[in-house]
Amino acid sequence: LAPSEALVKQALGAESEREWKSFVRKYRAEMSTPDVKRVLDTLAALSHQTNFSVGCYCRDENRCHRSVLRALLRTHGADVS
């Protein structure tokens, strides 16, 4: 569920809100494939039975793919805290 290498570079280099939003749009597109949607659905279902964590090395979660991933999991029905 990590962004592609090219998108990681884009995210790390995003200095403006416009650049960050471009990353988010492209990352969401990467996460919209049928295989990834199945993974998101599976994780969402598991979240109702067990706890799990998604980690990353980014200091600021607001400028990290995991904030976008959290929102995607929520849209798939996950119990996210």
mmCIF file of C-alpha atoms in Angstrom:
data_model
loop_
_atom_site.group_PDB
_atom_site.id
_atom_site.type_symbol
_atom_site.label_atom_id
_atom_site.label_comp_id
_atom_site.label_asym_id
_atom_site.label_seq_id
_atom_site.Cartn_x
_atom_site.Cartn_y
_atom_site.Cartn_z
ATOM 1 C CA LEU A 1 0.000 0.000 0.000
ATOM 2 C CA ALA A 2 3.015 2.234 -0.193
ATOM 3 C CA PRO A 3 3.177 4.750 -3.009
ATOM 4 C CA SER A 4 5.356 3.963 -5.986
ATOM 5 C CA GLU A 5 8.965 5.110 -5.805
ATOM 6 C CA ALA A 6 8.209 8.044 -8.105
ATOM 7 C CA LEU A 7 5.352 9.177 -5.892
ATOM 8 C CA VAL A 8 7.446 8.875 -2.731
ATOM 9 C CA LYS A 9 9.936 11.240 -4.318
ATOM 10 C CA GLN A 10 7.108 13.604 -5.269
ATOM 11 C CA ALA A 11 5.683 13.528 -1.734
ATOM 12 C CA LEU A 12 9.050 14.166 -0.130
ATOM 13 C CA GLY A 13 9.670 17.078 -2.481
ATOM 14 C CA ALA A 14 6.225 18.641 -2.149
ATOM 15 C CA GLU A 15 6.790 22.126 -0.810
ATOM 16 C CA SER A 16 3.452 23.701 -1.651
ATOM 17 C CA GLU A 17 -0.113 22.672 -0.968
ATOM 18 C CA ARG A 18 -0.640 22.342 -4.724
ATOM 19 C CA GLU A 19 2.257 19.863 -5.015
ATOM 20 C CA TRP A 20 0.953 17.877 -2.043
ATOM 21 C CA LYS A 21 -2.546 17.724 -3.524
ATOM 22 C CA SER A 22 -1.042 16.480 -6.787
ATOM 23 C CA PHE A 23 0.677 13.688 -4.870
ATOM 24 C CA VAL A 24 -2.564 12.790 -3.082
ATOM 25 C CA ARG A 25 -4.477 12.634 -6.363
ATOM 26 C CA LYS A 26 -1.855 10.365 -7.952
ATOM 27 C CA TYR A 27 -1.561 8.147 -4.873
ATOM 28 C CA ARG A 28 -5.329 7.702 -4.764
ATOM 29 C CA ALA A 29 -5.202 6.704 -8.424
ATOM 30 C CA GLU A 30 -2.562 4.075 -7.609
ATOM 31 C CA MET A 31 -4.789 2.802 -4.810
ATOM 32 C CA SER A 32 -7.825 2.454 -7.081
ATOM 33 C CA THR A 33 -6.767 -0.716 -8.893
ATOM 34 C CA PRO A 34 -8.904 -3.817 -8.292
ATOM 35 C CA ASP A 35 -6.079 -5.649 -6.481
ATOM 36 C CA VAL A 36 -5.464 -2.764 -4.097
ATOM 37 C CA LYS A 37 -9.193 -2.299 -3.499
ATOM 38 C CA ARG A 38 -9.379 -5.953 -2.408
ATOM 39 C CA VAL A 39 -6.525 -5.384 0.037
ATOM 40 C CA LEU A 40 -8.245 -2.281 1.416
ATOM 41 C CA ASP A 41 -11.521 -4.190 1.774
ATOM 42 C CA THR A 42 -9.710 -7.023 3.567
ATOM 43 C CA LEU A 43 -7.973 -4.639 5.960
ATOM 44 C CA ALA A 44 -11.252 -2.828 6.586
ATOM 45 C CA ALA A 45 -12.935 -6.120 7.490
ATOM 46 C CA LEU A 46 -10.035 -7.142 9.730
ATOM 47 C CA SER A 47 -10.164 -3.801 11.539
ATOM 48 C CA HIS A 48 -13.479 -4.854 13.101
ATOM 49 C CA GLN A 49 -11.876 -7.936 14.658
ATOM 50 C CA THR A 50 -8.288 -6.986 15.449
ATOM 51 C CA ASN A 51 -5.964 -4.035 15.829
ATOM 52 C CA PHE A 52 -3.174 -3.303 13.397
ATOM 53 C CA SER A 53 -0.904 -0.374 12.636
ATOM 54 C CA VAL A 54 0.361 1.290 9.513
ATOM 55 C CA GLY A 55 3.765 2.824 9.949
ATOM 56 C CA CYS A 56 6.062 5.083 8.034
ATOM 57 C CA TYR A 57 9.162 7.124 8.690
ATOM 58 C CA CYS A 58 7.563 10.494 7.903
ATOM 59 C CA ARG A 59 7.494 12.807 10.902
ATOM 60 C CA ASP A 60 4.406 14.785 9.904
ATOM 61 C CA GLU A 61 1.443 12.503 9.342
ATOM 62 C CA ASN A 62 -0.414 15.312 7.576
ATOM 63 C CA ARG A 63 2.242 15.197 4.852
ATOM 64 C CA CYS A 64 2.542 11.428 4.674
ATOM 65 C CA HIS A 65 0.798 8.806 2.584
ATOM 66 C CA ARG A 66 -0.497 7.170 5.752
ATOM 67 C CA SER A 67 -2.944 10.047 6.273
ATOM 68 C CA VAL A 68 -4.326 9.390 2.798
ATOM 69 C CA LEU A 69 -4.325 5.645 3.458
ATOM 70 C CA ARG A 70 -6.292 6.194 6.673
ATOM 71 C CA ALA A 71 -8.941 8.094 4.711
ATOM 72 C CA LEU A 72 -9.044 5.349 2.074
ATOM 73 C CA LEU A 73 -9.476 2.694 4.741
ATOM 74 C CA ARG A 74 -12.330 4.682 6.245
ATOM 75 C CA THR A 75 -14.071 4.848 2.873
ATOM 76 C CA HIS A 76 -13.778 1.062 2.739
ATOM 77 C CA GLY A 77 -15.542 0.809 6.093
ATOM 78 C CA ALA A 78 -12.551 0.338 8.391
ATOM 79 C CA ASP A 79 -12.731 1.004 12.107
ATOM 80 C CA VAL A 80 -9.922 3.566 12.314
ATOM 81 C CA SER A 81 -8.859 5.304 15.484
#
